[in-house]
mmCIF file of C-alpha atoms in Angstrom:
data_model
loop_
_atom_site.group_PDB
_atom_site.id
_atom_site.type_symbol
_atom_site.label_atom_id
_atom_site.label_comp_id
_atom_site.label_asym_id
_atom_site.label_seq_id
_atom_site.Cartn_x
_atom_site.Cartn_y
_atom_site.Cartn_z
ATOM 1 C CA MET K 1 14.831 13.421 -20.302
ATOM 2 C CA PRO K 2 14.484 15.672 -17.657
ATOM 3 C CA ARG K 3 12.357 14.777 -14.499
ATOM 4 C CA HIS K 4 9.181 17.280 -14.216
ATOM 5 C CA LEU K 5 6.676 16.869 -11.392
ATOM 6 C CA LEU K 6 3.125 16.267 -12.851
ATOM 7 C CA SER K 7 0.684 19.186 -13.010
ATOM 8 C CA PRO K 8 -1.690 19.300 -11.497
ATOM 9 C CA PRO K 9 0.047 16.749 -8.469
ATOM 10 C CA LEU K 10 -1.099 13.428 -8.003
ATOM 11 C CA LYS K 11 -3.577 13.014 -4.989
ATOM 12 C CA SER K 12 -2.577 9.221 -4.169
ATOM 13 C CA THR K 13 0.809 8.207 -2.784
ATOM 14 C CA PHE K 14 2.820 5.305 -4.328
ATOM 15 C CA GLU K 15 1.999 3.203 -1.426
ATOM 16 C CA HIS K 16 -1.511 3.614 -1.795
ATOM 17 C CA VAL K 17 -1.502 2.957 -5.271
ATOM 18 C CA TYR K 18 0.896 -0.155 -5.277
ATOM 19 C CA GLN K 19 -1.291 -1.594 -2.575
ATOM 20 C CA ALA K 20 -4.544 -1.317 -4.685
ATOM 21 C CA VAL K 21 -2.785 -2.754 -7.430
ATOM 22 C CA ALA K 22 -1.388 -5.730 -5.708
ATOM 23 C CA GLN K 23 -4.858 -6.304 -4.064
ATOM 24 C CA GLN K 24 -6.397 -7.073 -7.499
ATOM 25 C CA PRO K 25 -6.788 -10.453 -9.131
ATOM 26 C CA ASN K 26 -3.302 -11.560 -10.379
ATOM 27 C CA LYS K 27 -1.751 -8.175 -8.950
ATOM 28 C CA ARG K 28 -3.078 -6.427 -12.338
ATOM 29 C CA THR K 29 -5.309 -3.386 -12.957
ATOM 30 C CA PRO K 30 -8.275 -3.803 -14.717
ATOM 31 C CA GLU K 31 -7.620 -2.237 -18.384
ATOM 32 C CA LEU K 32 -6.906 1.639 -18.192
ATOM 33 C CA VAL K 33 -6.485 4.249 -20.414
ATOM 34 C CA THR K 34 -3.481 6.460 -20.838
ATOM 35 C CA THR K 35 -3.814 10.431 -21.077
ATOM 36 C CA GLY K 36 -2.846 9.825 -24.805
ATOM 37 C CA ASP K 37 -6.093 7.313 -25.315
ATOM 38 C CA VAL K 38 -4.004 4.102 -25.289
ATOM 39 C CA ARG K 39 -5.483 0.963 -23.132
ATOM 40 C CA PHE K 40 -2.908 -0.411 -20.868
ATOM 41 C CA VAL K 41 -2.622 -2.751 -17.568
ATOM 42 C CA ALA K 42 -0.361 -2.095 -15.041
ATOM 43 C CA GLU K 43 1.147 -4.815 -12.512
ATOM 44 C CA ALA K 44 2.442 -4.683 -9.037
ATOM 45 C CA LYS K 45 5.714 -6.356 -8.533
ATOM 46 C CA GLU K 46 9.111 -6.438 -6.610
ATOM 47 C CA THR K 47 12.721 -6.654 -8.124
ATOM 48 C CA THR K 48 14.817 -9.490 -6.770
ATOM 49 C CA ASP K 49 16.315 -6.846 -4.038
ATOM 50 C CA ARG K 50 12.578 -6.359 -2.872
ATOM 51 C CA ARG K 51 12.230 -2.932 -4.455
ATOM 52 C CA ARG K 52 8.482 -2.643 -5.258
ATOM 53 C CA PHE K 53 7.369 -1.111 -8.681
ATOM 54 C CA VAL K 54 4.282 -0.616 -10.939
ATOM 55 C CA SER K 55 5.269 -2.666 -14.061
ATOM 56 C CA LEU K 56 3.777 -0.820 -17.324
ATOM 57 C CA PRO K 57 3.780 -1.836 -21.072
ATOM 58 C CA HIS K 58 6.899 -1.450 -23.036
ATOM 59 C CA SER K 59 9.297 -2.497 -19.882
ATOM 60 C CA ASN K 60 8.415 1.127 -18.102
ATOM 61 C CA ARG K 61 8.374 0.929 -14.284
ATOM 62 C CA ILE K 62 7.222 3.411 -11.755
ATOM 63 C CA TYR K 63 9.162 3.120 -8.517
ATOM 64 C CA GLU K 64 8.454 4.973 -5.545
ATOM 65 C CA GLU K 65 10.785 7.949 -5.663
ATOM 66 C CA ASP K 66 9.369 8.285 -9.341
ATOM 67 C CA TRP K 67 5.795 8.871 -8.009
ATOM 68 C CA GLY K 68 4.420 12.009 -9.306
ATOM 69 C CA PHE K 69 7.198 12.840 -11.958
ATOM 70 C CA THR K 70 6.738 12.582 -15.882
ATOM 71 C CA ALA K 71 9.508 10.372 -16.407
ATOM 72 C CA ASN K 72 11.378 7.865 -14.038
ATOM 73 C CA SER K 73 14.902 7.497 -13.592
ATOM 74 C CA MET K 74 15.719 4.588 -15.347
ATOM 75 C CA GLY K 75 18.368 4.772 -18.033
ATOM 76 C CA LYS K 76 20.279 7.482 -19.121
ATOM 77 C CA ASP K 77 17.217 9.846 -20.004
ATOM 78 C CA GLY K 78 14.643 7.899 -17.985
ATOM 79 C CA GLN K 79 11.519 6.922 -19.343
ATOM 80 C CA ARG K 80 7.842 8.904 -19.847
ATOM 81 C CA ILE K 81 5.588 7.626 -16.842
ATOM 82 C CA GLY K 82 3.286 10.553 -16.409
ATOM 83 C CA GLN K 83 0.687 9.249 -19.030
ATOM 84 C CA TYR K 84 0.487 5.941 -17.031
ATOM 85 C CA ALA K 85 0.492 7.478 -13.633
ATOM 86 C CA VAL K 86 -2.473 10.019 -13.871
ATOM 87 C CA PRO K 87 -4.719 6.962 -14.788
ATOM 88 C CA LEU K 88 -3.414 4.903 -12.057
ATOM 89 C CA ASP K 89 -3.982 8.041 -9.579
ATOM 90 C CA GLU K 90 -7.706 8.478 -10.952
ATOM 91 C CA TRP K 91 -8.403 4.830 -10.834
ATOM 92 C CA VAL K 92 -7.299 4.295 -6.795
ATOM 93 C CA ARG K 93 -9.361 7.439 -6.346
ATOM 94 C CA SER K 94 -12.208 5.849 -8.092
ATOM 95 C CA LEU K 95 -12.157 2.679 -5.956
ATOM 96 C CA GLU K 96 -11.902 4.854 -2.742
ATOM 97 C CA THR K 97 -15.305 6.391 -4.085
ATOM 98 C CA GLU K 98 -16.713 2.668 -4.537
ATOM 99 C CA GLU K 99 -15.694 1.862 -1.094
ATOM 100 C CA THR K 100 -17.347 4.957 0.806
ATOM 101 C CA PRO K 101 -20.975 4.098 1.955
ATOM 102 C CA SER K 102 -23.229 6.708 0.894
#
């Protein structure tokens, strides 16, 4: 599967998203909904060699170098991740809005 940049581009950085997820109870997001209207939860995790990633359903992962692409670089063809990245980006931005005093 070719790797294409998401359009429009994500507004949050991988670092920001990873930290937001990691700060949640059990390092898990609340239930979110993919762009295809499927509910999911993401988790902040690390590999044994300490690379950070966002864990998704079906063993999908978003590593920092995958952030902003429609697919990750896992396996021969990669795994689709864009449908998860968009709502994660929106969720993080909604947290920022909640933190901003009126």
